Amino acid sequence: MCTNGGCYSGQDPFKALKPIPKEKTGDMLTTSFKGFVAVILTFSIALAIYSTLHKSSRSDFFPWSDLPNPTLYMAHLISDRSPTNISHIAFGIAGSTETWEKRVSYSDLWWKPNATRGFVFLEKKPDPKTPSKIQHRVSSEWRRFGHSIGSDSAVRIARVVVDLFRAGLPNVRWLVMGDDDTVFFPENLVAVLGKYDHRGMVYVGENSESVEQDVMHAYDMAFGGGGFAISTIISTALIRGFGLV
Ligand SMILES: *[C@@H]1O[C@H](CO)[C@@H](O)[C@H](O)[C@H]1NC(C)=O
Ligand SMILES: *[C@@H]1O[C@H](CO)[C@@H](O)[C@H](O)[C@H]1NC(C)=O
C-alpha cells in the first residue's frame, strides 16, 4: 500500500516493532527522567541568570516609564497629518567616547539647540570638559549580545535605533540615524522627509559612496555615513518584532 507517507508491505507497520523487554523499559525511564530533570534544572538556572542580568541592565539605562505608551503614541501619530517640521525628527548619532572630543565639532556645526532633538550614543560618559550642543546617552546593554563576526561597537551602533526609541521623545515621526561625523542640513532633511507619508513603513537613505562597502554588505541598504531615516511605524514594528518592548 502506498500513500504520500510511504509504502508498507500490506502489514500494520507498528506490528513490526519488537516490544521492549520490561526491565529495560524501567532503566530507560529512569535514565530519561534523570535527563529530563537535568535539562529542566539547566534551563531554570539559565533563565534565572538571564532574567537577573536582563532586569538590572535594562533599568540601569532606560526606565520603562520612559517608554511612550505605544497605543496612544501611534493613535496620535496616525491622526496628525500636519506638515512635517524639525520637531518631528529624533536624531540618533552613533559616536564613541574615545573620539568624541575630536568629533564633537561636526555635530556642533548643524545641531540647533531647542530645535533639533535627539542624542549622541556613546559607550561611556564623555569627559565633562568636552562641551557639546547635543546631549549624550550611554548605549544600553550591547555587551550582552554575542556575535561570531564583527565587533562590539557594530552591535552598539546597530542598537542606536532601539536606544533612541526607548528614550521616549514625544511626537516623533522619523528616527534619523547618523555617524558622529555626519553633517546634516536639518531644513533640507525636513523638506525631504516631508515628501513621504510618516504613517507608512518608510526607510530613506543612500548606498555607501564606497563601492567596496556596498559589495561587502548590500546595495539595497542605507549606510550611516550619509545618514538614514526610518518612520516611527517601522521602528515600532522592528522593536516589537524583536521583543524589545
Ligand atoms: C511642528 O508640528 C507640530 C504639530 O504636529 C506642532 O505642535 C509644533 O509646534 C511644530 N513645531 C515647529 C517647530 O514648528
Ligand atoms: C533653549 O531654551 C531654554 C529654556 O527653554 C533657554 O534658557 C535657552 O536659552 C534656549 N537656548 C537657545 C540656544 O535658544
mmCIF file of C-alpha atoms and ligand atoms in Angstrom:
data_model
loop_
_atom_site.group_PDB
_atom_site.id
_atom_site.type_symbol
_atom_site.label_atom_id
_atom_site.label_comp_id
_atom_site.label_asym_id
_atom_site.label_seq_id
_atom_site.Cartn_x
_atom_site.Cartn_y
_atom_site.Cartn_z
ATOM 1 C CA MET A 1 0.000 0.000 0.000
ATOM 2 C CA CYS A 2 1.458 3.310 -0.983
ATOM 3 C CA THR A 3 0.428 6.711 0.324
ATOM 4 C CA ASN A 4 2.141 10.087 0.405
ATOM 5 C CA GLY A 5 3.694 8.927 3.622
ATOM 6 C CA GLY A 6 5.480 5.938 2.037
ATOM 7 C CA CYS A 7 4.920 2.258 1.185
ATOM 8 C CA TYR A 8 4.049 -0.595 3.550
ATOM 9 C CA SER A 9 4.115 -4.274 2.739
ATOM 10 C CA GLY A 10 0.420 -4.739 3.489
ATOM 11 C CA GLN A 11 1.004 -5.307 7.253
ATOM 12 C CA ASP A 12 0.300 -2.889 10.057
ATOM 13 C CA PRO A 13 3.737 -1.194 10.256
ATOM 14 C CA PHE A 14 3.546 -0.917 14.085
ATOM 15 C CA LYS A 15 3.284 -4.694 14.460
ATOM 16 C CA ALA A 16 6.770 -4.996 13.032
ATOM 17 C CA LEU A 17 8.216 -3.174 16.051
ATOM 18 C CA LYS A 18 9.519 -5.566 18.703
ATOM 19 C CA PRO A 19 8.210 -4.898 22.182
ATOM 20 C CA ILE A 20 10.895 -3.591 24.568
ATOM 21 C CA PRO A 21 11.621 -6.015 27.480
ATOM 22 C CA LYS A 22 10.191 -4.864 30.832
ATOM 23 C CA GLU A 23 13.420 -4.411 32.830
ATOM 24 C CA LYS A 24 14.888 -2.315 30.008
ATOM 25 C CA THR A 25 11.814 -0.069 29.967
ATOM 26 C CA GLY A 26 12.369 0.661 33.661
ATOM 27 C CA ASP A 27 16.054 1.517 33.074
ATOM 28 C CA MET A 28 15.250 3.718 30.143
ATOM 29 C CA LEU A 29 12.580 5.559 32.095
ATOM 30 C CA THR A 30 14.944 6.286 34.989
ATOM 31 C CA THR A 31 17.651 7.441 32.613
ATOM 32 C CA SER A 32 15.337 9.648 30.598
ATOM 33 C CA PHE A 33 13.762 11.022 33.784
ATOM 34 C CA LYS A 34 17.221 11.949 35.077
ATOM 35 C CA GLY A 35 17.988 13.567 31.735
ATOM 36 C CA PHE A 36 14.720 15.445 31.854
ATOM 37 C CA VAL A 37 15.432 16.772 35.365
ATOM 38 C CA ALA A 38 18.930 17.813 34.307
ATOM 39 C CA VAL A 39 17.584 19.704 31.297
ATOM 40 C CA ILE A 40 14.899 21.447 33.394
ATOM 41 C CA LEU A 41 17.471 22.384 36.043
ATOM 42 C CA THR A 42 19.868 23.796 33.454
ATOM 43 C CA PHE A 43 17.048 25.781 31.886
ATOM 44 C CA SER A 44 15.866 27.171 35.221
ATOM 45 C CA ILE A 45 19.361 28.253 36.212
ATOM 46 C CA ALA A 46 19.967 29.837 32.808
ATOM 47 C CA LEU A 47 16.599 31.592 32.980
ATOM 48 C CA ALA A 48 17.281 32.913 36.484
ATOM 49 C CA ILE A 49 20.681 34.278 35.447
ATOM 50 C CA TYR A 50 19.285 35.719 32.243
ATOM 51 C CA SER A 51 16.358 37.491 33.910
ATOM 52 C CA THR A 52 18.604 38.949 36.624
ATOM 53 C CA LEU A 53 21.040 40.369 34.075
ATOM 54 C CA HIS A 54 18.228 41.443 31.822
ATOM 55 C CA LYS A 55 16.381 43.363 34.527
ATOM 56 C CA SER A 56 19.369 45.107 36.021
ATOM 57 C CA SER A 57 20.917 46.217 32.736
ATOM 58 C CA ARG A 58 17.602 47.493 31.415
ATOM 59 C CA SER A 59 16.688 49.537 34.426
ATOM 60 C CA ASP A 60 20.217 50.978 34.660
ATOM 61 C CA PHE A 61 19.741 52.803 31.407
ATOM 62 C CA PHE A 62 16.191 53.391 30.359
ATOM 63 C CA PRO A 63 13.429 53.015 32.911
ATOM 64 C CA TRP A 64 10.251 51.521 31.466
ATOM 65 C CA SER A 65 8.436 54.704 32.401
ATOM 66 C CA ASP A 66 10.420 56.446 29.648
ATOM 67 C CA LEU A 67 8.704 54.353 27.027
ATOM 68 C CA PRO A 68 5.936 56.001 25.084
ATOM 69 C CA ASN A 69 2.556 54.340 25.537
ATOM 70 C CA PRO A 70 2.565 52.635 22.128
ATOM 71 C CA THR A 71 -1.198 52.734 21.579
ATOM 72 C CA LEU A 72 -1.684 56.417 22.378
ATOM 73 C CA TYR A 73 1.546 57.302 20.643
ATOM 74 C CA MET A 74 0.506 55.561 17.429
ATOM 75 C CA ALA A 75 -3.046 56.911 17.537
ATOM 76 C CA HIS A 76 -1.688 60.449 17.690
ATOM 77 C CA LEU A 77 0.949 59.795 15.044
ATOM 78 C CA ILE A 78 -1.568 58.409 12.590
ATOM 79 C CA SER A 79 -4.214 61.083 13.107
ATOM 80 C CA ASP A 80 -1.766 64.021 12.873
ATOM 81 C CA ARG A 81 -1.420 64.965 9.223
ATOM 82 C CA SER A 82 0.076 68.409 9.800
ATOM 83 C CA PRO A 83 3.185 69.237 7.734
ATOM 84 C CA THR A 84 6.417 67.690 8.975
ATOM 85 C CA ASN A 85 8.722 70.068 10.831
ATOM 86 C CA ILE A 86 12.041 69.771 12.629
ATOM 87 C CA SER A 87 10.448 68.780 15.921
ATOM 88 C CA HIS A 88 9.081 65.565 14.341
ATOM 89 C CA ILE A 89 12.596 64.196 13.909
ATOM 90 C CA ALA A 90 14.640 62.384 16.563
ATOM 91 C CA PHE A 91 18.345 62.118 15.783
ATOM 92 C CA GLY A 92 20.383 59.178 16.966
ATOM 93 C CA ILE A 93 24.064 59.832 16.449
ATOM 94 C CA ALA A 94 26.472 56.923 16.769
ATOM 95 C CA GLY A 95 29.592 58.182 18.487
ATOM 96 C CA SER A 96 32.455 56.866 20.531
ATOM 97 C CA THR A 97 33.686 58.289 23.821
ATOM 98 C CA GLU A 98 37.291 57.799 22.630
ATOM 99 C CA THR A 99 36.920 60.137 19.681
ATOM 100 C CA TRP A 100 34.064 62.346 20.851
ATOM 101 C CA GLU A 101 36.334 65.227 21.859
ATOM 102 C CA LYS A 102 37.603 65.480 18.266
ATOM 103 C CA ARG A 103 34.298 64.766 16.552
ATOM 104 C CA VAL A 104 32.029 66.987 18.636
ATOM 105 C CA SER A 105 32.728 69.941 16.349
ATOM 106 C CA TYR A 106 30.934 68.170 13.443
ATOM 107 C CA SER A 107 27.596 67.874 15.212
ATOM 108 C CA ASP A 108 28.017 71.342 16.741
ATOM 109 C CA LEU A 109 28.002 72.684 13.160
ATOM 110 C CA TRP A 110 24.442 71.655 12.443
ATOM 111 C CA TRP A 111 22.811 70.986 15.830
ATOM 112 C CA LYS A 112 20.243 73.659 16.749
ATOM 113 C CA PRO A 113 19.621 73.779 20.492
ATOM 114 C CA ASN A 114 15.911 73.790 21.353
ATOM 115 C CA ALA A 115 15.037 72.819 17.770
ATOM 116 C CA THR A 116 16.770 69.556 16.839
ATOM 117 C CA ARG A 117 16.028 66.691 19.224
ATOM 118 C CA GLY A 118 17.946 63.528 19.948
ATOM 119 C CA PHE A 119 21.204 62.239 21.407
ATOM 120 C CA VAL A 120 24.666 61.055 20.623
ATOM 121 C CA PHE A 121 25.128 57.500 21.911
ATOM 122 C CA LEU A 122 28.493 56.741 23.493
ATOM 123 C CA GLU A 123 29.912 53.649 25.170
ATOM 124 C CA LYS A 124 30.566 55.526 28.433
ATOM 125 C CA LYS A 125 30.213 59.024 29.817
ATOM 126 C CA PRO A 126 32.358 61.582 27.982
ATOM 127 C CA ASP A 127 34.768 63.950 29.683
ATOM 128 C CA PRO A 128 32.526 66.642 31.213
ATOM 129 C CA LYS A 129 35.070 69.178 29.964
ATOM 130 C CA THR A 130 34.056 68.399 26.368
ATOM 131 C CA PRO A 131 31.308 70.936 25.677
ATOM 132 C CA SER A 132 28.715 69.853 23.150
ATOM 133 C CA LYS A 133 25.406 71.179 21.908
ATOM 134 C CA ILE A 134 23.950 67.690 21.581
ATOM 135 C CA GLN A 135 23.226 65.698 24.751
ATOM 136 C CA HIS A 136 24.785 62.297 25.162
ATOM 137 C CA ARG A 137 23.369 58.988 26.354
ATOM 138 C CA VAL A 138 25.264 55.863 27.251
ATOM 139 C CA SER A 139 24.343 52.975 24.930
ATOM 140 C CA SER A 140 22.429 50.199 26.647
ATOM 141 C CA GLU A 141 23.174 46.503 27.017
ATOM 142 C CA TRP A 142 25.251 45.977 23.907
ATOM 143 C CA ARG A 143 27.873 43.865 25.678
ATOM 144 C CA ARG A 144 25.179 41.322 26.439
ATOM 145 C CA PHE A 145 24.960 40.213 22.817
ATOM 146 C CA GLY A 146 27.255 37.578 21.469
ATOM 147 C CA HIS A 147 28.380 37.716 17.866
ATOM 148 C CA SER A 148 30.512 35.441 15.759
ATOM 149 C CA ILE A 149 31.693 38.142 13.368
ATOM 150 C CA GLY A 150 32.047 41.901 13.585
ATOM 151 C CA SER A 151 32.820 43.980 16.651
ATOM 152 C CA ASP A 152 31.135 45.043 19.879
ATOM 153 C CA SER A 153 30.922 48.578 18.534
ATOM 154 C CA ALA A 154 28.952 47.374 15.499
ATOM 155 C CA VAL A 155 26.409 45.806 17.874
ATOM 156 C CA ARG A 156 26.284 49.032 19.879
ATOM 157 C CA ILE A 157 25.741 51.164 16.800
ATOM 158 C CA ALA A 158 23.033 48.855 15.475
ATOM 159 C CA ARG A 159 21.268 49.394 18.796
ATOM 160 C CA VAL A 160 21.096 53.177 18.428
ATOM 161 C CA VAL A 161 17.595 52.727 16.948
ATOM 162 C CA VAL A 162 16.246 50.894 19.993
ATOM 163 C CA ASP A 163 18.013 53.244 22.417
ATOM 164 C CA LEU A 164 16.595 56.259 20.628
ATOM 165 C CA PHE A 165 13.120 54.717 20.563
ATOM 166 C CA ARG A 166 13.271 53.904 24.254
ATOM 167 C CA ALA A 167 14.249 57.477 25.057
ATOM 168 C CA GLY A 168 10.538 58.071 24.516
ATOM 169 C CA LEU A 169 10.669 61.520 22.896
ATOM 170 C CA PRO A 170 7.094 62.681 22.269
ATOM 171 C CA ASN A 171 5.602 63.129 18.801
ATOM 172 C CA VAL A 172 8.437 61.651 16.729
ATOM 173 C CA ARG A 173 7.598 60.761 13.129
ATOM 174 C CA TRP A 174 11.095 59.960 11.957
ATOM 175 C CA LEU A 175 14.119 58.387 13.586
ATOM 176 C CA VAL A 176 17.213 59.633 11.813
ATOM 177 C CA MET A 177 20.490 57.838 12.356
ATOM 178 C CA GLY A 178 23.913 59.185 11.536
ATOM 179 C CA ASP A 179 27.557 58.884 12.456
ATOM 180 C CA ASP A 180 29.351 61.373 14.680
ATOM 181 C CA ASP A 181 30.987 62.927 11.606
ATOM 182 C CA THR A 182 27.772 63.139 9.572
ATOM 183 C CA VAL A 183 26.770 66.713 8.792
ATOM 184 C CA PHE A 184 23.019 67.098 8.356
ATOM 185 C CA PHE A 185 21.213 70.069 6.885
ATOM 186 C CA PRO A 186 18.119 69.926 9.074
ATOM 187 C CA GLU A 187 15.963 72.170 6.843
ATOM 188 C CA ASN A 188 16.738 70.018 3.781
ATOM 189 C CA LEU A 189 16.081 66.871 5.749
ATOM 190 C CA VAL A 190 12.675 68.199 6.836
ATOM 191 C CA ALA A 191 11.871 69.036 3.201
ATOM 192 C CA VAL A 192 12.843 65.532 2.035
ATOM 193 C CA LEU A 193 11.056 63.653 4.814
ATOM 194 C CA GLY A 194 8.009 65.901 4.358
ATOM 195 C CA LYS A 195 7.517 64.277 0.920
ATOM 196 C CA TYR A 196 6.883 60.885 2.486
ATOM 197 C CA ASP A 197 3.913 59.677 4.461
ATOM 198 C CA HIS A 198 5.165 59.233 8.002
ATOM 199 C CA ARG A 199 2.207 56.923 8.686
ATOM 200 C CA GLY A 200 3.659 54.240 6.443
ATOM 201 C CA MET A 201 6.615 51.864 6.574
ATOM 202 C CA VAL A 202 9.248 54.170 5.147
ATOM 203 C CA TYR A 203 13.028 53.755 5.047
ATOM 204 C CA VAL A 204 15.014 56.532 3.379
ATOM 205 C CA GLY A 205 18.735 56.502 2.746
ATOM 206 C CA GLU A 206 21.562 56.005 0.299
ATOM 207 C CA ASN A 207 24.230 53.469 -0.582
ATOM 208 C CA SER A 208 27.709 53.965 0.663
ATOM 209 C CA GLU A 209 29.969 56.083 -1.510
ATOM 210 C CA SER A 210 32.424 53.199 -1.150
ATOM 211 C CA VAL A 211 31.711 50.501 -3.741
ATOM 212 C CA GLU A 212 33.662 48.039 -1.593
ATOM 213 C CA GLN A 213 31.259 48.595 1.307
ATOM 214 C CA ASP A 214 28.250 48.140 -0.972
ATOM 215 C CA VAL A 215 29.647 44.892 -2.371
ATOM 216 C CA MET A 216 30.567 43.636 1.091
ATOM 217 C CA HIS A 217 27.210 44.425 2.733
ATOM 218 C CA ALA A 218 24.422 45.194 0.284
ATOM 219 C CA TYR A 219 23.389 47.611 -2.411
ATOM 220 C CA ASP A 220 19.855 47.871 -1.120
ATOM 221 C CA MET A 221 20.638 49.176 2.346
ATOM 222 C CA ALA A 222 21.277 52.689 3.599
ATOM 223 C CA PHE A 223 24.570 53.494 5.293
ATOM 224 C CA GLY A 224 25.107 55.603 8.380
ATOM 225 C CA GLY A 225 27.754 57.888 6.914
ATOM 226 C CA GLY A 226 25.210 59.846 4.916
ATOM 227 C CA GLY A 227 22.537 59.132 7.499
ATOM 228 C CA PHE A 228 19.249 57.315 7.064
ATOM 229 C CA ALA A 229 15.707 57.727 8.290
ATOM 230 C CA ILE A 230 13.045 55.237 9.303
ATOM 231 C CA SER A 231 9.467 56.078 10.151
ATOM 232 C CA THR A 232 8.420 55.572 13.757
ATOM 233 C CA ILE A 233 5.976 52.974 12.421
ATOM 234 C CA ILE A 234 8.865 50.824 11.151
ATOM 235 C CA SER A 235 10.928 51.279 14.277
ATOM 236 C CA THR A 236 7.979 50.163 16.399
ATOM 237 C CA ALA A 237 7.390 47.130 14.188
ATOM 238 C CA LEU A 238 11.090 46.216 14.373
ATOM 239 C CA ILE A 239 11.368 46.714 18.100
ATOM 240 C CA ARG A 240 8.176 44.784 18.790
ATOM 241 C CA GLY A 241 9.228 42.093 16.334
ATOM 242 C CA PHE A 242 12.443 41.567 18.247
ATOM 243 C CA GLY A 243 10.564 41.573 21.542
ATOM 244 C CA LEU A 244 12.341 44.672 22.811
ATOM 245 C CA VAL A 245 9.189 46.368 24.138
HETATM 246 C C1 LIG B 1 5.580 71.003 14.447
HETATM 247 O O1 LIG B 1 4.256 70.497 14.263
HETATM 248 C C2 LIG B 1 3.585 70.195 15.476
HETATM 249 C C3 LIG B 1 2.247 69.569 15.083
HETATM 250 O O2 LIG B 1 2.450 68.212 14.737
HETATM 251 C C4 LIG B 1 3.430 71.438 16.317
HETATM 252 O O3 LIG B 1 2.789 71.123 17.534
HETATM 253 C C5 LIG B 1 4.804 72.022 16.595
HETATM 254 O O4 LIG B 1 4.673 73.237 17.279
HETATM 255 C C6 LIG B 1 5.554 72.254 15.289
HETATM 256 N N1 LIG B 1 6.928 72.664 15.628
HETATM 257 C C7 LIG B 1 7.589 73.608 14.969
HETATM 258 C C8 LIG B 1 8.981 73.869 15.431
HETATM 259 O O5 LIG B 1 7.091 74.217 14.047
HETATM 260 C C1 LIG B 2 16.680 76.908 24.957
HETATM 261 O O1 LIG B 2 15.574 77.016 25.846
HETATM 262 C C2 LIG B 2 15.915 77.373 27.172
HETATM 263 C C3 LIG B 2 14.657 77.397 28.034
HETATM 264 O O2 LIG B 2 13.585 76.788 27.418
HETATM 265 C C4 LIG B 2 16.611 78.738 27.196
HETATM 266 O O3 LIG B 2 17.005 79.060 28.503
HETATM 267 C C5 LIG B 2 17.839 78.699 26.280
HETATM 268 O O4 LIG B 2 18.396 79.982 26.204
HETATM 269 C C6 LIG B 2 17.448 78.238 24.891
HETATM 270 N N1 LIG B 2 18.655 78.096 24.087
HETATM 271 C C7 LIG B 2 18.780 78.603 22.844
HETATM 272 C C8 LIG B 2 20.104 78.409 22.203
HETATM 273 O O5 LIG B 2 17.874 79.163 22.277
#
